Coordinates of C-alpha atoms in Angstrom, one line a residue:
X226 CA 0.7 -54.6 91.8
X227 CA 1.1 -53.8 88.0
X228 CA 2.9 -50.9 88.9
X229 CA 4.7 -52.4 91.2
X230 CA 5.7 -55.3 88.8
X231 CA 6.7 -52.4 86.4
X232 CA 9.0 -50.5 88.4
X233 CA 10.8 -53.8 89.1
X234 CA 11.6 -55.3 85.6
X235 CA 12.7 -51.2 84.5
X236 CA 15.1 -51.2 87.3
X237 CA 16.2 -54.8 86.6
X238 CA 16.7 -53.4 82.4
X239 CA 18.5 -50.4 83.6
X240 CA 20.8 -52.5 86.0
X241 CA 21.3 -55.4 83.2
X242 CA 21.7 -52.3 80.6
X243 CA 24.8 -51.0 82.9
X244 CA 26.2 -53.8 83.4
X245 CA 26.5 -54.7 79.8
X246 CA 27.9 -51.6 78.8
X247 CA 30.7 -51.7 81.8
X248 CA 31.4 -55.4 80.7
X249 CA 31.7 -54.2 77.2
X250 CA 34.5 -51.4 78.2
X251 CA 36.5 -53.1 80.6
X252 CA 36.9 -56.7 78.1
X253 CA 40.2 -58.1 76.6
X254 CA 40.1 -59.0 72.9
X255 CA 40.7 -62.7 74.2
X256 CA 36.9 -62.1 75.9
X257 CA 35.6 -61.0 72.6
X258 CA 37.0 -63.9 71.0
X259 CA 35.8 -66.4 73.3
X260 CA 32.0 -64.7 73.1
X261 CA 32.4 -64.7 69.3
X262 CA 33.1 -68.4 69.9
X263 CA 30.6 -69.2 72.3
X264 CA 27.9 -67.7 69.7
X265 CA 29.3 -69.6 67.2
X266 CA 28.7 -72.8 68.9
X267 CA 24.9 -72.1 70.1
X268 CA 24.3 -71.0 66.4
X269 CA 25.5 -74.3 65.2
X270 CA 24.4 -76.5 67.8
X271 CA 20.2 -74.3 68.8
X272 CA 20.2 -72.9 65.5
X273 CA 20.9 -74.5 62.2
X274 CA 17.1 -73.9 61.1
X275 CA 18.8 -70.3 60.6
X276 CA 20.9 -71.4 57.5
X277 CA 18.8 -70.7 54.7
X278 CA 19.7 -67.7 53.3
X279 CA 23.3 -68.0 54.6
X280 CA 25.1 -71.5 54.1
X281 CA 27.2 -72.8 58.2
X282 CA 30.3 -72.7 55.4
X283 CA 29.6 -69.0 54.5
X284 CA 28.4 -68.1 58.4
X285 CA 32.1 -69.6 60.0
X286 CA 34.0 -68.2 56.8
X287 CA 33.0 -64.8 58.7
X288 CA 33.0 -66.0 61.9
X289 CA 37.0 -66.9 61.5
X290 CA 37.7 -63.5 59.7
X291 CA 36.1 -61.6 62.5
X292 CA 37.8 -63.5 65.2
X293 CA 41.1 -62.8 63.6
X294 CA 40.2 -59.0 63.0
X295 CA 39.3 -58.2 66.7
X296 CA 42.5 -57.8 68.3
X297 CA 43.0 -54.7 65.6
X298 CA 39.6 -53.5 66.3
X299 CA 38.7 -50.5 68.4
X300 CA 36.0 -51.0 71.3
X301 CA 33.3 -49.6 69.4
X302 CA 33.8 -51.2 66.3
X303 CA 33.5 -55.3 68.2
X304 CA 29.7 -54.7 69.0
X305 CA 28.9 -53.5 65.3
X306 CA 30.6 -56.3 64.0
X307 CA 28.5 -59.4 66.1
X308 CA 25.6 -57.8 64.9
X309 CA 26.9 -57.9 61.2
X310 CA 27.8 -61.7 61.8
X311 CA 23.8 -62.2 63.1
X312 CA 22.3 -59.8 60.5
X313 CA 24.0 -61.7 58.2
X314 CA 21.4 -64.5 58.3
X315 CA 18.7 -61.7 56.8
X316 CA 16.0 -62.1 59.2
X317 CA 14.8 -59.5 61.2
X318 CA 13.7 -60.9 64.1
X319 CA 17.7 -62.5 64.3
X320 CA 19.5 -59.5 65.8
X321 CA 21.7 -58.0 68.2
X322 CA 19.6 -55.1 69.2
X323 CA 20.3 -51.5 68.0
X324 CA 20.3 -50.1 71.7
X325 CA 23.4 -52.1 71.5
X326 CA 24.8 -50.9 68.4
X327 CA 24.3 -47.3 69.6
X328 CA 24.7 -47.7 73.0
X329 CA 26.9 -45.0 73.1
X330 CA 24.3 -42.4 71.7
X331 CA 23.1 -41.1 68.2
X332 CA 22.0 -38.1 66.2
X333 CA 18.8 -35.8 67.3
X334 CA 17.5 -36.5 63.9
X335 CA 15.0 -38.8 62.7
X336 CA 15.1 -39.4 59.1
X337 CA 12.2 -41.1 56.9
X338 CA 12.9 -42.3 52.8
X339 CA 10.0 -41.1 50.9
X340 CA 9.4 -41.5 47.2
X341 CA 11.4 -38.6 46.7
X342 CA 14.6 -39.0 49.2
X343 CA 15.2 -39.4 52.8
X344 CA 14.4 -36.2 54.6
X345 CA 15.1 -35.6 58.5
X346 CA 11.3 -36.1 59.5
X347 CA 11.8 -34.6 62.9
X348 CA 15.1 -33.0 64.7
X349 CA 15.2 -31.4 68.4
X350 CA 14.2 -28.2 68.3
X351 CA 17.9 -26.9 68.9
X352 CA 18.9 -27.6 65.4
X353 CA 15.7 -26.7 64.1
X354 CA 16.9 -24.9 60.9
X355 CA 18.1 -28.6 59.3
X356 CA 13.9 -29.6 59.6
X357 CA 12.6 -30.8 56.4
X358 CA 15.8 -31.0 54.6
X359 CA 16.9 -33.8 52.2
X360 CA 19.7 -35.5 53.0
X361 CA 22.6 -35.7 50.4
X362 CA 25.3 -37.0 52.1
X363 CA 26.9 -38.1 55.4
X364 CA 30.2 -36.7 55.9
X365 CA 31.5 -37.3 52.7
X366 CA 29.6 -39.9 51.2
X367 CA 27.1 -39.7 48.7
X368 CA 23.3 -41.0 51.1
X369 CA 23.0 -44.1 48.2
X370 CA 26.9 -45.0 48.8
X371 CA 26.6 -44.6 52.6
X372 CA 23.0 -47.1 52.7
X373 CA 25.0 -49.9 51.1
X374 CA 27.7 -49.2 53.6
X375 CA 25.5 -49.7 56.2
X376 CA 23.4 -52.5 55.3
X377 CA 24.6 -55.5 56.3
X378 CA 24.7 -54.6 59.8
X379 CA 20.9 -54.3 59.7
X380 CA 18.8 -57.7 60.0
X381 CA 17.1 -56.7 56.8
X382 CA 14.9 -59.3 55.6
X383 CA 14.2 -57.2 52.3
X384 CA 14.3 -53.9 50.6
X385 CA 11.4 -52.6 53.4
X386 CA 12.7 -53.5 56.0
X387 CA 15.9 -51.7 55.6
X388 CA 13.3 -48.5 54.1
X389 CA 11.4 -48.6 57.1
X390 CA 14.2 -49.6 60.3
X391 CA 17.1 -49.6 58.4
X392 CA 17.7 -45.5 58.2
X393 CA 18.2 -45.3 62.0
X394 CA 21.1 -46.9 62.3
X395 CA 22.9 -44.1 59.7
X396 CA 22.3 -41.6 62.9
X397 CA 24.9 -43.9 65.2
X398 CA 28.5 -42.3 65.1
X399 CA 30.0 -45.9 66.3
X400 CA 28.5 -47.5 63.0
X401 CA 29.5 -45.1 60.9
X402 CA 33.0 -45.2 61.8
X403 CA 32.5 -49.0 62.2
X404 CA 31.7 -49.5 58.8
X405 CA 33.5 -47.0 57.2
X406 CA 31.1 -44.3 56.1
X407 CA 33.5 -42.1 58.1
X408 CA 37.0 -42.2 58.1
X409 CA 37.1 -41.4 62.4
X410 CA 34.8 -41.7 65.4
X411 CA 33.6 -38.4 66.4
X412 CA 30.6 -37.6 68.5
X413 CA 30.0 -34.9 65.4
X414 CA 28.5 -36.1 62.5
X415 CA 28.1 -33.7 59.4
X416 CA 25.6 -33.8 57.3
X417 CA 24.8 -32.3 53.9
X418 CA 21.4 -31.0 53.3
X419 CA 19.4 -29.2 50.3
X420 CA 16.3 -27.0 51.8
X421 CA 15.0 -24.1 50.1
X422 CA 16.8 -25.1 47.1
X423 CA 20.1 -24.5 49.0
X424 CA 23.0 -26.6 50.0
X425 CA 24.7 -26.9 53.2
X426 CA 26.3 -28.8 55.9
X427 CA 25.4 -29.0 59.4
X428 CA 27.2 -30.7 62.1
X429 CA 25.3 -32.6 64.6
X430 CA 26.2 -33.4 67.8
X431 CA 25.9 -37.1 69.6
X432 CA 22.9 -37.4 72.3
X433 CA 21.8 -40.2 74.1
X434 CA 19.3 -43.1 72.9
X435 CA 17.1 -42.2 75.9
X436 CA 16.7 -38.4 74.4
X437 CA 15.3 -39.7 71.0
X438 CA 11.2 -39.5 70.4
X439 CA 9.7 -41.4 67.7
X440 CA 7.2 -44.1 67.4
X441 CA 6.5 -46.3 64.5
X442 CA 9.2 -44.5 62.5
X443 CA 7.6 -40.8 63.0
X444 CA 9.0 -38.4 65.5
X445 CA 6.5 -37.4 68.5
X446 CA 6.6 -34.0 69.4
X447 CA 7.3 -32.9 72.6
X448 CA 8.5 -30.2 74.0
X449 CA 12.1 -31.0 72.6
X450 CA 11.3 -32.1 69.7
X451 CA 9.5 -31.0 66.1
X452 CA 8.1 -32.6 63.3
X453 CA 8.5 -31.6 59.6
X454 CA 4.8 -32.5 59.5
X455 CA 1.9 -29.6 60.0
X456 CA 0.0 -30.1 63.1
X457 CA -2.9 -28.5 61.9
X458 CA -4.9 -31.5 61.7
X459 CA -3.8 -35.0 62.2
X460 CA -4.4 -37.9 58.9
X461 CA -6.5 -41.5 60.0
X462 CA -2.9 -43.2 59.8
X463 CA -1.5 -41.1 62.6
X464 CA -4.3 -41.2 64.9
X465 CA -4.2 -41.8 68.5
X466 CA -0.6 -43.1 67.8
X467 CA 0.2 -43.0 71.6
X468 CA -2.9 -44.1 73.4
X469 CA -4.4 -46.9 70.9
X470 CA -2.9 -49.7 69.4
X471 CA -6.2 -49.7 67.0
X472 CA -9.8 -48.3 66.2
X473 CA -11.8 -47.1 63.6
X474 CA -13.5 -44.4 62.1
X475 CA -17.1 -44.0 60.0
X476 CA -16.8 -42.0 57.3
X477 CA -20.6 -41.5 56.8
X478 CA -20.7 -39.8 53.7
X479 CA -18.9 -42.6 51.4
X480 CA -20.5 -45.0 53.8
X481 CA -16.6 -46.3 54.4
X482 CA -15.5 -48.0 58.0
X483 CA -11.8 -47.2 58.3
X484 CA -9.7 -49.1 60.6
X485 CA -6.1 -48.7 61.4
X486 CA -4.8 -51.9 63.5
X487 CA -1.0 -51.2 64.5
X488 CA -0.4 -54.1 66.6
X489 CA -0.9 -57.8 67.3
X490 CA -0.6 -57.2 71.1
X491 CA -3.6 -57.2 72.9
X492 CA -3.9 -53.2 74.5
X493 CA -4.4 -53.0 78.1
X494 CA -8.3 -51.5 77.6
X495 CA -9.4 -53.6 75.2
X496 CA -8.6 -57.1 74.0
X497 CA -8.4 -57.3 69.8
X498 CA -10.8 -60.6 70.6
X499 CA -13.3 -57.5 72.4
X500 CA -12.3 -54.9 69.6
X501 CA -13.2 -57.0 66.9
X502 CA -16.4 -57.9 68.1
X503 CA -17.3 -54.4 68.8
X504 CA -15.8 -53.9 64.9
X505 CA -18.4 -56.3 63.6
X506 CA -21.2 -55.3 65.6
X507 CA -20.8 -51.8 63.9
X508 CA -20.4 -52.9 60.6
X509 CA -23.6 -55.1 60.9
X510 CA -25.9 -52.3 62.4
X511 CA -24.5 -49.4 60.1
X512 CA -24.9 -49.1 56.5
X513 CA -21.0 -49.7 55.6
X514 CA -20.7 -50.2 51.8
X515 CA -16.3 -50.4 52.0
X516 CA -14.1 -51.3 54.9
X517 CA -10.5 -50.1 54.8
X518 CA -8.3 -51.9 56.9
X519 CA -5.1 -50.6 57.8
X520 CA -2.2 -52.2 58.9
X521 CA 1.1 -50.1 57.6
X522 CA 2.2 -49.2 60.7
X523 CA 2.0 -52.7 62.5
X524 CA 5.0 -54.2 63.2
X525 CA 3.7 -57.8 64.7
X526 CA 2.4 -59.4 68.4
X527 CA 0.8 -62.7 68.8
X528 CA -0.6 -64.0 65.4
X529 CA -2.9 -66.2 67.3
X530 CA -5.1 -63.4 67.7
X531 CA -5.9 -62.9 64.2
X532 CA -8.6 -65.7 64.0
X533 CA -11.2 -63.5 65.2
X534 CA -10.9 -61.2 62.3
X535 CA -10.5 -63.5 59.6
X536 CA -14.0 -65.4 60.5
X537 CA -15.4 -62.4 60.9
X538 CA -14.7 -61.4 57.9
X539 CA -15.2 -64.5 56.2
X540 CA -18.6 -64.5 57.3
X541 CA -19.7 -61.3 56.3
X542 CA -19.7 -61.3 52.0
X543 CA -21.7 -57.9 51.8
X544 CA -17.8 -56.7 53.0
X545 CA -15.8 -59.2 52.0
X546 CA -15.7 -59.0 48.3
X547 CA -13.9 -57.4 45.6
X548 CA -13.9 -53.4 45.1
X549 CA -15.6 -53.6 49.0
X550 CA -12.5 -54.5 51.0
X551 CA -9.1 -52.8 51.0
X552 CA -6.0 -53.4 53.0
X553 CA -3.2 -51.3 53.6
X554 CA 0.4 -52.7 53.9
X555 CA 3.8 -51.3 54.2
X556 CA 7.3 -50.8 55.4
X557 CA 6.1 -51.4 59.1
X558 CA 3.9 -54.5 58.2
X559 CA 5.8 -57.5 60.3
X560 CA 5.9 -60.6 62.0
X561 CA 2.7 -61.7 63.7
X562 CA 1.3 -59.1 61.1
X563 CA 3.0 -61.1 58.2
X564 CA 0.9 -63.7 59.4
X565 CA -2.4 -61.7 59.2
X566 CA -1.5 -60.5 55.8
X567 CA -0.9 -64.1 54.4
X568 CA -4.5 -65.2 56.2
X569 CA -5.7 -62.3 54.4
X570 CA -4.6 -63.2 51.0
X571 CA -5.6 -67.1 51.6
X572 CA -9.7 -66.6 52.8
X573 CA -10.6 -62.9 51.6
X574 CA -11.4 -61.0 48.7
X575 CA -9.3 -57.9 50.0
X576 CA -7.7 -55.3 47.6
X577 CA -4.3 -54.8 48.9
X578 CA -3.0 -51.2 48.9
X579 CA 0.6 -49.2 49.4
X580 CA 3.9 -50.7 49.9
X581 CA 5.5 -54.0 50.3
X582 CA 5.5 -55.8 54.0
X583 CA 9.5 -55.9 55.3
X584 CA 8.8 -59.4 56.1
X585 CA 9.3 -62.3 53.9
X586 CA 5.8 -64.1 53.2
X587 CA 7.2 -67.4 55.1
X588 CA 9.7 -66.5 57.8
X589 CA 11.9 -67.2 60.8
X590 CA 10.6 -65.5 63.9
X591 CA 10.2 -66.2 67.6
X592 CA 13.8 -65.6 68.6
X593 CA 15.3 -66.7 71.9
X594 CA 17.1 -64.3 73.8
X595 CA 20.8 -65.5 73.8
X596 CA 22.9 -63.2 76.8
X597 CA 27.1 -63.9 76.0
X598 CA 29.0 -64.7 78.8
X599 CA 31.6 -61.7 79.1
X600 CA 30.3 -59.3 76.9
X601 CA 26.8 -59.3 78.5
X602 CA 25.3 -58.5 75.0
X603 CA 21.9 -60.2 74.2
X604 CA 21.7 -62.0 70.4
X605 CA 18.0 -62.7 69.5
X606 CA 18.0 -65.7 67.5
X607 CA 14.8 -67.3 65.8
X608 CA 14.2 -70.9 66.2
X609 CA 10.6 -71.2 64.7
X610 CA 9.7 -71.4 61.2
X611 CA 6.1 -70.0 59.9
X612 CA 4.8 -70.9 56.9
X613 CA 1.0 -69.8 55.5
X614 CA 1.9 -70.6 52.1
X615 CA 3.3 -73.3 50.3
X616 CA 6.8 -72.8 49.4
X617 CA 7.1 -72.4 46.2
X618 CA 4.8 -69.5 47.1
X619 CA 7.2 -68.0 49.0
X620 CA 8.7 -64.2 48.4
X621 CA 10.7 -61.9 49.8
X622 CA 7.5 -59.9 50.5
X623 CA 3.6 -59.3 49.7
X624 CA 3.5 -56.9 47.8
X625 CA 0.4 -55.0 47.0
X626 CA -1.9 -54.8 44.0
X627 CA -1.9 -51.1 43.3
X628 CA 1.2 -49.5 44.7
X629 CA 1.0 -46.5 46.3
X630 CA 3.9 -44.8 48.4
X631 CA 4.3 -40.7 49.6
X632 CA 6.7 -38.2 48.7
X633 CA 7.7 -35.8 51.5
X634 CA 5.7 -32.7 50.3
X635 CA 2.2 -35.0 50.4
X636 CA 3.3 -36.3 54.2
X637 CA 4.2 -32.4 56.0
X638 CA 0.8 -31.2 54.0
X639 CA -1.4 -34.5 55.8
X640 CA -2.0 -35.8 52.5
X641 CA -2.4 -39.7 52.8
X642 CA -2.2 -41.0 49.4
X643 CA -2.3 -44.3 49.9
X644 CA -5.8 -44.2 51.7
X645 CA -7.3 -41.7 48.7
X646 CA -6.4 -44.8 46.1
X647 CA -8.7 -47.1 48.6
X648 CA -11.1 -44.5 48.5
X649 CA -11.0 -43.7 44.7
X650 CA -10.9 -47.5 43.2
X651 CA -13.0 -47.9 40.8
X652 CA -13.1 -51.4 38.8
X653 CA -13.1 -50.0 35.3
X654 CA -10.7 -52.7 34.1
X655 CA -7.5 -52.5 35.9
X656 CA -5.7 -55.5 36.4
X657 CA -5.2 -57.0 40.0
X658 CA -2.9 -59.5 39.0
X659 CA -1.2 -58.4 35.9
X660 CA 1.2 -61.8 36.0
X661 CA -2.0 -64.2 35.7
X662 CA -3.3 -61.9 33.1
X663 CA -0.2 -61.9 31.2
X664 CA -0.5 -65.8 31.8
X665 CA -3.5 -66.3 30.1
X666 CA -2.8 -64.4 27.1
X667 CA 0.1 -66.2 26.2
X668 CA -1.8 -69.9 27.0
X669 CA -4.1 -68.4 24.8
X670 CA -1.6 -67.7 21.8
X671 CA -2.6 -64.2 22.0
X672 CA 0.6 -62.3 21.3
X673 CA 0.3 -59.6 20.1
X674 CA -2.1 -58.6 23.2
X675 CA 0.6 -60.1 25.2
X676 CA 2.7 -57.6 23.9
X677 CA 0.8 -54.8 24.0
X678 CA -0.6 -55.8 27.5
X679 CA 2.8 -56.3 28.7
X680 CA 4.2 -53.1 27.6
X681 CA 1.7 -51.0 29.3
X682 CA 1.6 -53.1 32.6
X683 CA 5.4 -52.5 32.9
X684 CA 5.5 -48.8 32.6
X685 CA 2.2 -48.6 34.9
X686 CA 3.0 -47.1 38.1
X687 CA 0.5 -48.9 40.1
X688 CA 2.6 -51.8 39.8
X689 CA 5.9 -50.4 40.7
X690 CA 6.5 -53.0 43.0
X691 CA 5.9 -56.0 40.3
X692 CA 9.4 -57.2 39.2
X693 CA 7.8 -58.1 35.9
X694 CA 11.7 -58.7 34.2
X695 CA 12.5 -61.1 36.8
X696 CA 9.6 -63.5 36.4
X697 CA 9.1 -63.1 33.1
X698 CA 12.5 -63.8 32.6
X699 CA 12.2 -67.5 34.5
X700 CA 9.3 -68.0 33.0
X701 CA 11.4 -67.8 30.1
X702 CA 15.0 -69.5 31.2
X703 CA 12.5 -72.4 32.8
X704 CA 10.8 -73.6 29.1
X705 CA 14.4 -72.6 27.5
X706 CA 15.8 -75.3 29.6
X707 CA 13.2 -78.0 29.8
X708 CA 14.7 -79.7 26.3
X709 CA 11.5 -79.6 24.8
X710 CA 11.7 -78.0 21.3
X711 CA 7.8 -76.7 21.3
X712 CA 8.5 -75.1 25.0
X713 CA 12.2 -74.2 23.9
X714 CA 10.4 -71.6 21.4
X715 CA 7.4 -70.4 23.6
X716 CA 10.4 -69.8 26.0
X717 CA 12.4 -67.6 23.0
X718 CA 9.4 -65.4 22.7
X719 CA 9.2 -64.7 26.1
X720 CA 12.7 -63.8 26.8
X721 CA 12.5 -61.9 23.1
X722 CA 9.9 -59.7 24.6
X723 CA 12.1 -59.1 28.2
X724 CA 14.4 -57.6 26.2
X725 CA 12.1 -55.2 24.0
X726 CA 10.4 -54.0 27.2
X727 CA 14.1 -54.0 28.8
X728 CA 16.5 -53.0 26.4
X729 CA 18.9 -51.1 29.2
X730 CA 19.2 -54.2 31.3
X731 CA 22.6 -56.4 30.9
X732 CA 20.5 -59.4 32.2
X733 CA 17.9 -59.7 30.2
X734 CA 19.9 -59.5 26.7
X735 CA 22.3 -62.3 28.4
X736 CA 19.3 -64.2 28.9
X737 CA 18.1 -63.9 25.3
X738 CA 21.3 -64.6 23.9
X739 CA 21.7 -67.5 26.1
X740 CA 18.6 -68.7 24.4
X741 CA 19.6 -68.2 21.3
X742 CA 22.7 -69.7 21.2
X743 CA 20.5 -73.2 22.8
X744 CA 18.5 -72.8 19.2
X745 CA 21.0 -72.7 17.1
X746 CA 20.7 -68.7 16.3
X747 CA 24.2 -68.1 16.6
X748 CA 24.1 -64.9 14.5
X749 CA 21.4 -63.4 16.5
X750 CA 23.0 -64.9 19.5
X751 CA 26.1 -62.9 18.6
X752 CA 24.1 -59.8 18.5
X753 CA 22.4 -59.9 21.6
X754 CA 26.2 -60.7 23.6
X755 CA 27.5 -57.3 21.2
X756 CA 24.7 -55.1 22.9
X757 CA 25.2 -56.7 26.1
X758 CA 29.0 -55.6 25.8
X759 CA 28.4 -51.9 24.9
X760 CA 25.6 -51.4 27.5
X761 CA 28.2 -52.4 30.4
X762 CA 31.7 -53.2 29.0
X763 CA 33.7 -53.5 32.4
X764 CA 30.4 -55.3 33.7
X765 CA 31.0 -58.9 35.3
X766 CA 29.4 -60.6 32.1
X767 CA 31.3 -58.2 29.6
X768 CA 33.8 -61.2 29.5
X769 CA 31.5 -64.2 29.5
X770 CA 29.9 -62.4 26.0
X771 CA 33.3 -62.0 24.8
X772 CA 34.1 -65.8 25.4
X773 CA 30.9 -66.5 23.9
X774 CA 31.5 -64.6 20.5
X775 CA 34.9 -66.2 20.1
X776 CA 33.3 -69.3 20.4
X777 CA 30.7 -68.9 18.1
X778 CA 32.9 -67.3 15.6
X779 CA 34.7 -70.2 15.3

């Protein structure tokens, strides 16, 4: 009957998938227009709980210039540009799909950004000679100028997101053309590529989506496709990637249980209600002195699931307590898994490990499928709004308390770094949360610790992913501006100090100047704009310093 069932909804996909891509080619711009319109209308009239990050005025500003633009547009270039207008409301679970986008076929490649560049990861075996190479540009612009090109066409809810699912859609001819990171559509794409410590370029051809094989951003090897990666053994992370959505693993020797959970979903032979009850049955019969808990490669399900673990979990101190529990996040953790991270945070002691989530830490998910009525093409839009912190809580992301990521040489050797920092802690003084430290030194008058402190957390690369100049910085701007002339001067130091552990950034000396000009330092004030001016003198606030010397001067 399952089978059955199965067989059914494919064929129904496949049908629905060809008639989309017929309606698509045989439609007059006046259809387009009248399916921008229609999307438009259930935006405004389903969907205003999606304008937070995007204003309606800002939304139908596009909207109009779009509308205008599509009788000059080719057929290719119409679908890339509704998902630009939906992407545009930067959450990624409000999107026009990519099998629409690149519909009409992509690259054999599969790329991946590590700490050191963005490599093809895994390439059919027909172009096999490109495997391992680092990408330098595509056609002729530079990788960094053709990500930004790209961008906004991907429902990138942060910097992750667009790391982890964003690099896919720089493989699709119809967006590159679309978006200008080449100057015609072709169904070859060239590449330029250092391996070996050579340069080259290598043209690849368009195949279809179907043909592609990855999961969880990693190619799968078949027999038409390799990975960059040595198959001589396989790391925890990658286990059992096609046949498990989660298990663990005793290490008996450090007495660690590792568990890698890469999905929210409940797996067809075993509930996550069943697995975690067969999770904490083993960790209360075996001698388990550090459970690491994995969840980098899952990208969401049905959060109400994740009950089960947190109570187990919060019922079992031996494990749950500091230097004892680890949890592994990164550029796949999303959605349902958001949620689980946030529960996480809120009622456990857990040490959290590797890269950001690509979800914000409050979010917009559970989108409704939205089909438009010429076109055919689907628009997922969110309608529900999640929140397991309070607001002013929110961030664009979790990120973790010791930062770990992977350069392309440790991921083709099967090194895992991120799991050898879980298994390596040692609490000999480092900081798990440098702000609040930071915090208390300076509520304690303790300066010149501060300063010192703060000097050495901001170069340490464990917490890479701390944007300590942004919150220092409203930490300072926020006593600056409170009027109060005791806060006013705590609120000078402060932004003093961004600048000595900044003294390259533009932002931070406008900041201090600002500040300075609000005490009555004008001389000083006027030095800070005069640095600000030669770092970046065609810069945006080059003028504003200007103005503000003149008018000091005077």
């Amino acid at each position: 009957m399952k089978t059955t069932s199965r067989l059914i909804v494919s064929f129904m996909l496949i049908m629905s998938m060809l008639i989309s891509v017929n309606a698509q080619n045989t439609l007059s711009k006046v259809e387009w227009q009248e399916d921008l319109r229609h999307l438009q209308t259930i935006i405004h009239k389903d969907y205003p709980i999606l304008f937070k990050k995007t204003t309606a005025k800002e939304f139908d500003t596009a909207v109009e210039q779009l509308y205008n633009e599509i009788p000059s547009l080719d057929t290719h270039e119409i679908p890339v540009a509704f998902a630009r207008i939906v992407s545009s409301f930067l959450y990624g679970h409000t999107q026009i799909p990519f099998s629409t986008v690149a519909k009409n076929g992509a690259l054999p490649v599969n790329l991946y950004h590590f700490n050191d560049g963005i490599f093809i990861e895994g390439v059919q075996k027909e172009h096999q000679s490109t495997l391992g190479a680092k990408v330098l540009k595509v056609g002729a612009k530079p990788i960094e100028e053709a990500l930004t090109l790209i961008r906004p066409v991907v429902p990138a809810e942060n910097d992750n997101y667009f790391k982890g699912y964003g690099l896919r859609f720089l493989t699709v001819p119809d967006v590159l053309h679309a978006l200008r990171v080449i100057p015609e559509l072709s169904d070859t794409i060239t590449l330029t590529l250092e391996k070996d410590g050579k340069v080259f370029e290598y043209a690849f051809p368009k195949i279809e989506l179907r043909a592609l094989s990855r999961s969880y951003l990693y190619t799968i090897p078949n027999e038409t496709w390799i990975s960059s990666r040595s198959m001589d053994k396989t790391p925890l992370y990658l286990k059992h990637l096609n046949d498990k959505y989660y298990f663990f693993e005793y290490l008996k020797d450090s007495k660690t249980l590792y568990v890698r959970q890469s999905s929210v979903f409940n797996h067809e032979s075993e509930t996550l209600k069943a697995f975690y009850s067969r999770l904490f049955e083993f960790i209360d019969r075996n001698d388990v002195d550090k459970l690491i808990y994995d969840v980098r490669l899952n990208g969401g399900g049905n959060n109400y699931n994740n009950v089960h673990l947190i109570k187990g979990l919060m019922a079992r101190p031996n494990i749950n307590k500091k230097g004892h529990f680890f949890y592994i996040i990164g550029r796949n953790t999303f959605s349902a898994c958001q949620n689980l991270t946030n529960e996480i945070t809120n009622y456990t002691e857990a040490i959290l490990i590797g890269e950001p989530t690509a979800e914000n830490v409050n979010f917009l998910g559970d989108a409704r499928r939205e089909v438009l009525p010429n076109s055919k093409i689907s628009a997922y839009l969110s309608y529900a709004w999640w929140q397991d912190k309070p607001q002013w809580e929110n961030k664009d992301w979790t990120i973790p308390h010791i930062g770990v990521d992977m350069s392309f040489e440790q991921y083709i050797t099967n090194q895992d770094p991120v799991l050898d920092a879980a298994m390596n802690y040692s609490d000999s003084g480092f900081i798990l949360d440098p702000m609040a430290h930071l915090t208390q030194l300076f509520m304690a008058g303790k300066y010149d610790q501060l300063k010192s402190d703060a000097a050495e957390i901001s170069k340490n690369k464990n917490y890479r992913y701390y944007n300590f100049q942004d919150e220092f910085s409203k930490a300072g701007n926020r006593l600056i501006s409170s009027g109060d002339p005791t806060a006013q001067k705590s609120g000078m130091f402060i932004l003093q100090l961004v600048a000595e552990l900044y003294p390259e950034s533009v932002s931070a000396l406008y900041s201090l100047a600002n500040a300075q000009e609000i005490n009555k330092l004008n001389e000083k004030a006027i030095e800070s704009y005069t640095k600000m001016i030669a770092l970046d003198p065609k810069g945006s606030l080059a003028a504003v310093a200007k103005s503000r010397i003149e008018a000091l001067k005077q």
